[in-house]
Short mmCIF file of C-alpha atoms in Angstrom, two decimals:
data_model
loop_
_atom_site.label_atom_id
_atom_site.label_comp_id
_atom_site.label_asym_id
_atom_site.label_seq_id
_atom_site.Cartn_x
_atom_site.Cartn_y
_atom_site.Cartn_z
CA MET A 1 -65.96 -22.25 -76.74
CA SER A 2 -69.28 -20.71 -75.60
CA LEU A 3 -69.79 -19.40 -72.09
CA ILE A 4 -72.52 -21.99 -71.56
CA GLN A 5 -70.07 -24.68 -72.58
CA LEU A 6 -67.34 -23.38 -70.45
CA PHE A 7 -69.85 -23.23 -67.47
CA ILE A 8 -70.95 -26.83 -67.86
CA LEU A 9 -67.35 -27.92 -68.26
CA SER A 10 -66.41 -26.03 -64.92
CA THR A 11 -69.38 -27.49 -63.15
CA CYS A 12 -68.51 -31.12 -64.35
CA CYS A 13 -64.82 -30.52 -63.22
CA TRP A 14 -65.97 -29.11 -59.59
CA THR A 15 -68.36 -31.92 -59.37
CA ALA A 16 -65.54 -34.52 -60.03
CA ALA A 17 -63.21 -32.77 -57.70
CA ALA A 18 -65.87 -32.65 -55.02
CA ARG A 19 -66.51 -36.47 -55.34
CA TYR A 20 -62.85 -36.86 -55.18
CA ILE A 21 -62.47 -35.00 -51.96
CA TRP A 22 -65.50 -36.51 -50.38
CA SER A 23 -64.10 -40.02 -51.02
CA ASP A 24 -60.71 -39.53 -49.22
CA VAL A 25 -60.30 -41.92 -46.37
CA PRO A 26 -60.61 -40.60 -42.91
CA LYS A 27 -58.12 -41.05 -40.19
CA LEU A 28 -58.56 -42.74 -36.84
CA LEU A 29 -56.68 -41.26 -33.75
CA LEU A 30 -56.42 -43.01 -30.50
CA GLU A 31 -55.33 -41.33 -27.15
CA TYR A 32 -54.10 -44.86 -26.17
CA VAL A 33 -53.75 -48.24 -27.58
CA GLU A 34 -54.32 -49.96 -24.31
CA ILE A 35 -56.74 -49.16 -21.50
CA THR A 36 -58.08 -51.06 -18.32
CA GLU A 37 -61.63 -52.34 -17.67
CA GLY A 38 -63.59 -49.35 -16.62
CA GLU A 39 -61.68 -46.67 -18.13
CA VAL A 40 -62.78 -44.23 -21.06
CA LEU A 41 -60.90 -43.90 -24.17
CA ASP A 42 -60.82 -40.81 -26.47
CA VAL A 43 -61.13 -41.62 -30.21
CA GLY A 44 -60.78 -39.16 -33.02
CA CYS A 45 -61.89 -39.30 -36.62
CA THR A 46 -60.61 -36.78 -39.09
CA VAL A 47 -62.78 -36.15 -42.17
CA PRO A 48 -61.20 -34.25 -45.27
CA ILE A 49 -63.86 -31.67 -45.34
CA ASP A 50 -65.24 -28.84 -43.19
CA TYR A 51 -69.00 -29.99 -42.57
CA GLY A 52 -71.40 -30.16 -39.63
CA GLU A 53 -74.47 -31.98 -40.84
CA GLY A 54 -73.05 -35.22 -41.07
CA VAL A 55 -72.24 -38.00 -38.25
CA CYS A 56 -69.02 -39.95 -37.88
CA ARG A 57 -69.40 -43.72 -37.06
CA LEU A 58 -67.08 -46.31 -35.19
CA PHE A 59 -67.24 -49.78 -36.19
CA ARG A 60 -65.77 -52.90 -34.25
CA GLY A 61 -63.98 -55.57 -36.27
CA ASP A 62 -65.93 -56.51 -39.74
CA SER A 63 -69.21 -55.28 -38.39
CA ASP A 64 -71.32 -53.08 -40.60
CA TYR A 65 -73.28 -51.93 -37.74
CA PRO A 66 -71.63 -48.86 -35.82
CA PHE A 67 -71.50 -49.08 -31.94
CA ALA A 68 -71.00 -45.46 -31.65
CA THR A 69 -71.96 -42.26 -33.62
CA VAL A 70 -71.23 -38.52 -32.97
CA ARG A 71 -72.03 -35.45 -35.09
CA ALA A 72 -69.17 -33.94 -37.00
CA GLN A 73 -67.30 -30.89 -35.65
CA SER A 74 -65.49 -29.08 -38.52
CA TYR A 75 -62.92 -31.45 -39.66
CA SER A 76 -62.80 -34.04 -36.79
CA CYS A 77 -65.20 -36.08 -34.65
CA ASN A 78 -64.41 -36.73 -31.18
CA PHE A 79 -65.78 -40.12 -29.34
CA HIS A 80 -65.41 -41.08 -25.59
CA VAL A 81 -65.97 -44.82 -25.33
CA GLY A 82 -65.97 -46.75 -22.27
CA SER A 83 -64.34 -50.10 -22.19
CA SER A 84 -67.74 -51.92 -22.17
CA GLN A 85 -68.59 -50.16 -25.46
CA LEU A 86 -65.37 -51.34 -27.01
CA LEU A 87 -65.79 -54.85 -25.89
CA GLY A 88 -69.37 -55.35 -26.78
CA HIS A 89 -69.98 -59.16 -26.16
CA ARG A 90 -66.28 -59.96 -26.11
CA PRO A 91 -64.79 -60.87 -22.62
CA VAL A 92 -62.53 -58.43 -20.76
CA GLY A 93 -58.95 -58.65 -21.74
CA SER A 94 -59.67 -58.93 -25.51
CA LYS A 95 -57.86 -57.19 -28.31
CA ILE A 96 -60.41 -55.01 -30.28
CA SER A 97 -60.09 -53.89 -33.83
CA ILE A 98 -62.03 -50.56 -34.60
CA ARG A 99 -62.33 -48.21 -37.67
CA CYS A 100 -64.55 -45.07 -38.57
CA ASP A 101 -66.20 -43.56 -41.53
CA TYR A 102 -68.33 -40.44 -42.01
CA LYS A 103 -71.97 -40.14 -43.45
CA ILE A 104 -73.66 -37.04 -44.75
CA GLN A 105 -77.15 -37.70 -46.23
CA ASP A 106 -77.04 -40.71 -48.52
CA PHE A 107 -73.03 -40.40 -48.85
CA ILE A 108 -70.88 -42.72 -46.95
CA SER A 109 -67.19 -42.47 -47.27
CA GLN A 110 -64.65 -45.27 -47.24
CA SER A 111 -63.50 -46.47 -43.84
CA SER A 112 -60.43 -45.46 -42.26
CA ASP A 113 -57.61 -48.17 -41.44
CA SER A 114 -58.36 -50.30 -38.58
CA SER A 115 -56.30 -49.89 -35.23
CA TYR A 116 -56.40 -52.37 -32.38
CA ILE A 117 -56.88 -51.70 -28.63
CA ILE A 118 -56.40 -53.79 -25.82
CA VAL A 119 -59.05 -53.83 -22.97
CA TRP A 120 -56.96 -55.14 -19.90
CA GLY A 121 -58.74 -57.08 -17.29
CA THR A 122 -57.30 -56.89 -13.69
CA ARG A 123 -56.85 -59.55 -10.89
CA PRO A 124 -56.21 -58.80 -7.06
CA SER A 125 -53.16 -57.22 -5.81
CA PRO A 126 -50.15 -59.42 -4.91
CA LYS A 127 -48.31 -58.89 -1.73
CA LEU A 128 -44.69 -57.74 -1.83
CA SER A 129 -42.16 -58.40 0.89
CA VAL A 130 -38.58 -57.83 1.43
CA SER A 131 -35.78 -59.50 3.74
CA ARG A 132 -34.65 -56.12 5.09
CA HIS A 133 -35.25 -52.42 4.35
CA PHE A 134 -31.46 -51.24 4.71
CA ILE A 135 -28.90 -52.36 2.30
CA PRO A 136 -25.24 -51.45 1.77
CA LEU A 137 -24.39 -50.92 -1.91
CA ASP A 138 -22.37 -53.97 -2.32
CA ASP A 139 -24.79 -56.44 -0.44
CA SER A 140 -28.26 -57.75 -1.49
CA ILE A 141 -31.64 -58.39 -0.31
CA GLU A 142 -34.41 -61.02 -1.30
CA VAL A 143 -37.64 -59.58 -2.77
CA THR A 144 -40.67 -61.77 -3.09
CA CYS A 145 -44.03 -61.05 -4.83
CA SER A 146 -46.78 -63.34 -3.47
CA PRO A 147 -49.85 -63.53 -5.96
CA PRO A 148 -53.17 -64.56 -4.37
CA VAL A 149 -53.75 -67.22 -7.40
CA THR A 150 -51.66 -70.16 -8.10
CA SER A 151 -51.59 -70.03 -11.91
CA VAL A 152 -48.99 -67.15 -12.57
CA SER A 153 -46.80 -66.93 -15.64
CA ARG A 154 -44.46 -64.14 -14.33
CA CYS A 155 -44.06 -61.44 -11.89
CA TYR A 156 -42.78 -57.92 -12.49
CA PHE A 157 -40.87 -55.52 -9.95
CA TYR A 158 -41.02 -51.79 -10.06
CA LYS A 159 -38.56 -49.23 -8.73
CA ASP A 160 -40.26 -46.00 -8.02
CA GLY A 161 -43.16 -46.84 -10.30
CA PHE A 162 -40.84 -48.06 -13.20
CA GLN A 163 -40.68 -51.66 -14.27
CA PHE A 164 -37.11 -52.93 -13.99
CA TRP A 165 -37.13 -56.66 -13.83
CA GLY A 166 -39.83 -59.41 -14.81
CA GLU A 167 -39.66 -63.14 -14.54
CA SER A 168 -39.77 -65.19 -11.29
CA CYS A 169 -41.73 -63.93 -8.43
CA SER A 170 -38.65 -64.12 -5.88
CA ARG A 171 -35.06 -62.99 -6.56
CA ASN A 172 -32.11 -61.32 -4.95
CA LEU A 173 -31.43 -57.48 -5.59
CA THR A 174 -28.19 -55.89 -5.00
CA GLY A 175 -27.86 -52.57 -3.80
CA GLN A 176 -25.97 -51.65 -7.03
CA ALA A 177 -29.02 -52.64 -9.05
CA LEU A 178 -31.48 -50.77 -6.98
CA ALA A 179 -29.10 -47.49 -7.28
CA VAL A 180 -28.19 -47.77 -10.80
CA TYR A 181 -28.32 -44.19 -12.56
CA GLN A 182 -29.27 -42.68 -9.39
CA LYS A 183 -27.20 -40.41 -6.99
CA LEU A 184 -26.33 -41.79 -3.51
CA ASP A 185 -25.62 -39.02 -1.03
CA PRO A 186 -24.85 -41.33 0.77
CA LEU A 187 -28.34 -42.72 1.31
CA LEU A 188 -30.83 -43.44 -1.30
CA PRO A 189 -34.57 -44.24 -0.71
CA VAL A 190 -36.19 -46.70 -3.30
CA ASN A 191 -39.86 -47.44 -3.58
CA LEU A 192 -40.58 -50.96 -4.61
CA SER A 193 -43.92 -52.65 -5.89
CA CYS A 194 -44.79 -55.80 -8.10
CA THR A 195 -47.57 -56.98 -10.22
CA TYR A 196 -48.05 -60.47 -11.72
CA ASP A 197 -49.55 -61.91 -15.03
CA PRO A 198 -52.09 -64.78 -14.39
CA VAL A 199 -51.88 -67.73 -16.77
CA THR A 200 -54.55 -67.03 -19.29
CA THR A 201 -55.32 -66.57 -22.95
CA HIS A 202 -56.62 -63.07 -22.38
CA TYR A 203 -54.93 -59.80 -21.64
CA ILE A 204 -55.16 -59.95 -17.75
CA ARG A 205 -52.67 -58.27 -15.41
CA SER A 206 -52.86 -57.83 -11.68
CA GLN A 207 -53.07 -54.58 -9.68
CA TYR A 208 -50.15 -53.18 -8.04
CA SER A 209 -48.83 -54.62 -4.76
CA ASN A 210 -48.24 -52.68 -1.50
CA HIS A 211 -45.12 -50.31 -1.67
CA ILE A 212 -42.26 -50.80 0.40
CA SER A 213 -39.39 -48.50 0.97
CA VAL A 214 -35.73 -49.91 0.87
CA PHE A 215 -32.75 -47.57 1.58
CA VAL A 216 -29.41 -48.13 -0.16
CA VAL A 217 -26.33 -47.12 1.77
CA ASP A 218 -22.85 -46.22 -0.14
CA MET A 219 -20.42 -46.87 2.49
CA SER A 220 -17.51 -45.63 0.19
CA LYS A 221 -18.62 -42.10 0.41
CA VAL A 222 -18.79 -42.23 4.40
CA SER A 223 -15.45 -40.80 5.81
CA SER A 224 -16.81 -40.23 9.25
CA SER A 225 -19.77 -41.76 11.41
CA MET A 226 -23.19 -40.16 10.58
CA ASP A 227 -26.77 -40.32 11.72
CA CYS A 228 -29.49 -40.50 8.93
CA GLU A 229 -33.28 -40.10 9.60
CA VAL A 230 -35.61 -41.46 7.09
CA SER A 231 -39.53 -40.71 6.98
CA GLY A 232 -41.94 -43.54 6.55
CA PRO A 233 -44.28 -45.77 8.43
CA GLN A 234 -42.67 -47.54 11.04
CA TYR A 235 -44.94 -50.76 10.69
CA GLN A 236 -43.46 -50.96 7.38
CA LEU A 237 -39.67 -51.50 8.70
CA GLU A 238 -38.48 -54.19 10.85
CA ASN A 239 -36.55 -52.06 13.18
CA SER A 240 -36.65 -48.26 14.13
CA SER A 241 -32.99 -48.14 13.99
CA TRP A 242 -30.29 -49.78 11.85
CA THR A 243 -26.56 -49.48 11.79
CA THR A 244 -23.87 -50.51 9.30
CA THR A 245 -19.98 -50.10 9.46
CA GLY A 246 -17.81 -49.38 6.76
CA THR A 247 -14.26 -50.68 5.94
CA ASN A 248 -12.72 -47.52 7.50
CA GLY A 249 -14.55 -48.19 10.81
CA ALA A 250 -17.08 -45.36 10.18
CA ASN A 251 -20.90 -46.13 10.94
CA VAL A 252 -23.94 -44.81 9.42
CA THR A 253 -27.01 -45.15 11.72
CA VAL A 254 -30.50 -44.92 10.32
CA ARG A 255 -33.40 -44.03 12.47
CA VAL A 256 -37.05 -44.15 11.24
CA THR A 257 -39.26 -41.24 11.88
CA ASN A 258 -42.90 -40.27 11.14
CA SER A 259 -41.95 -36.60 10.35
CA THR A 260 -41.88 -35.32 6.59
CA LEU A 261 -38.18 -34.86 5.63
CA PRO A 262 -36.65 -33.45 2.45
CA SER A 263 -36.35 -36.11 -0.18
CA GLY A 264 -37.65 -38.59 2.44
CA HIS A 265 -34.20 -38.68 4.35
CA ILE A 266 -31.59 -36.27 6.08
CA CYS A 267 -28.15 -37.21 7.07
CA THR A 268 -26.00 -35.22 9.60
#
């Protein structure tokens, strides 16, 4: 084989390999798969080659027209798209399918796989109320989530920011349920809040309710009477002082103070 033939063969192989690489499917990377109306989402689109002269493009659904473009940086493109860009003409509370590709001069890659993003809508906050703020471990309290709308599919209750129950908007909670997986020494402050889902065909949820502090007391760990102070706004609690008596006759008295205390409470 002559040198000219070898050069032509090598050139053809390199061109074919380059076409194969350029045809590779880009990958779509999402910071989150759910955002709330008004938020911004970071979206990445990785490309199989290092180039800086082309652009990456984002598409919504089956549309052939990109709704966002950015110039490529090395092997990736980074988009910052707001909820209104993602929605386009769709209503808030929609589930959006997006995909990306990259383009350089007249070459257009294949599209990435599609990914879905939910743009949640919000409704006004409900009001949370409790029957009392101090509860022995073996007793219960009633918690009620009151939405400002009439059509509600369910309510969700949160303990220290984590959802632990969701169904009806009023229920009894035992001290055991509030204190599960947590240490009582012997007083445990718990921060409660709630949300609700309105009856709708879209992805709509409420903002969080007011936060209420509830204090669980484990009387089985009390061998002698003690006084406890808890920090918190007095307007949130029905009394500034509360006392409970254990089976051994020992009393635990809890007083509310506006002072900042370690872990929100202190017992002596």
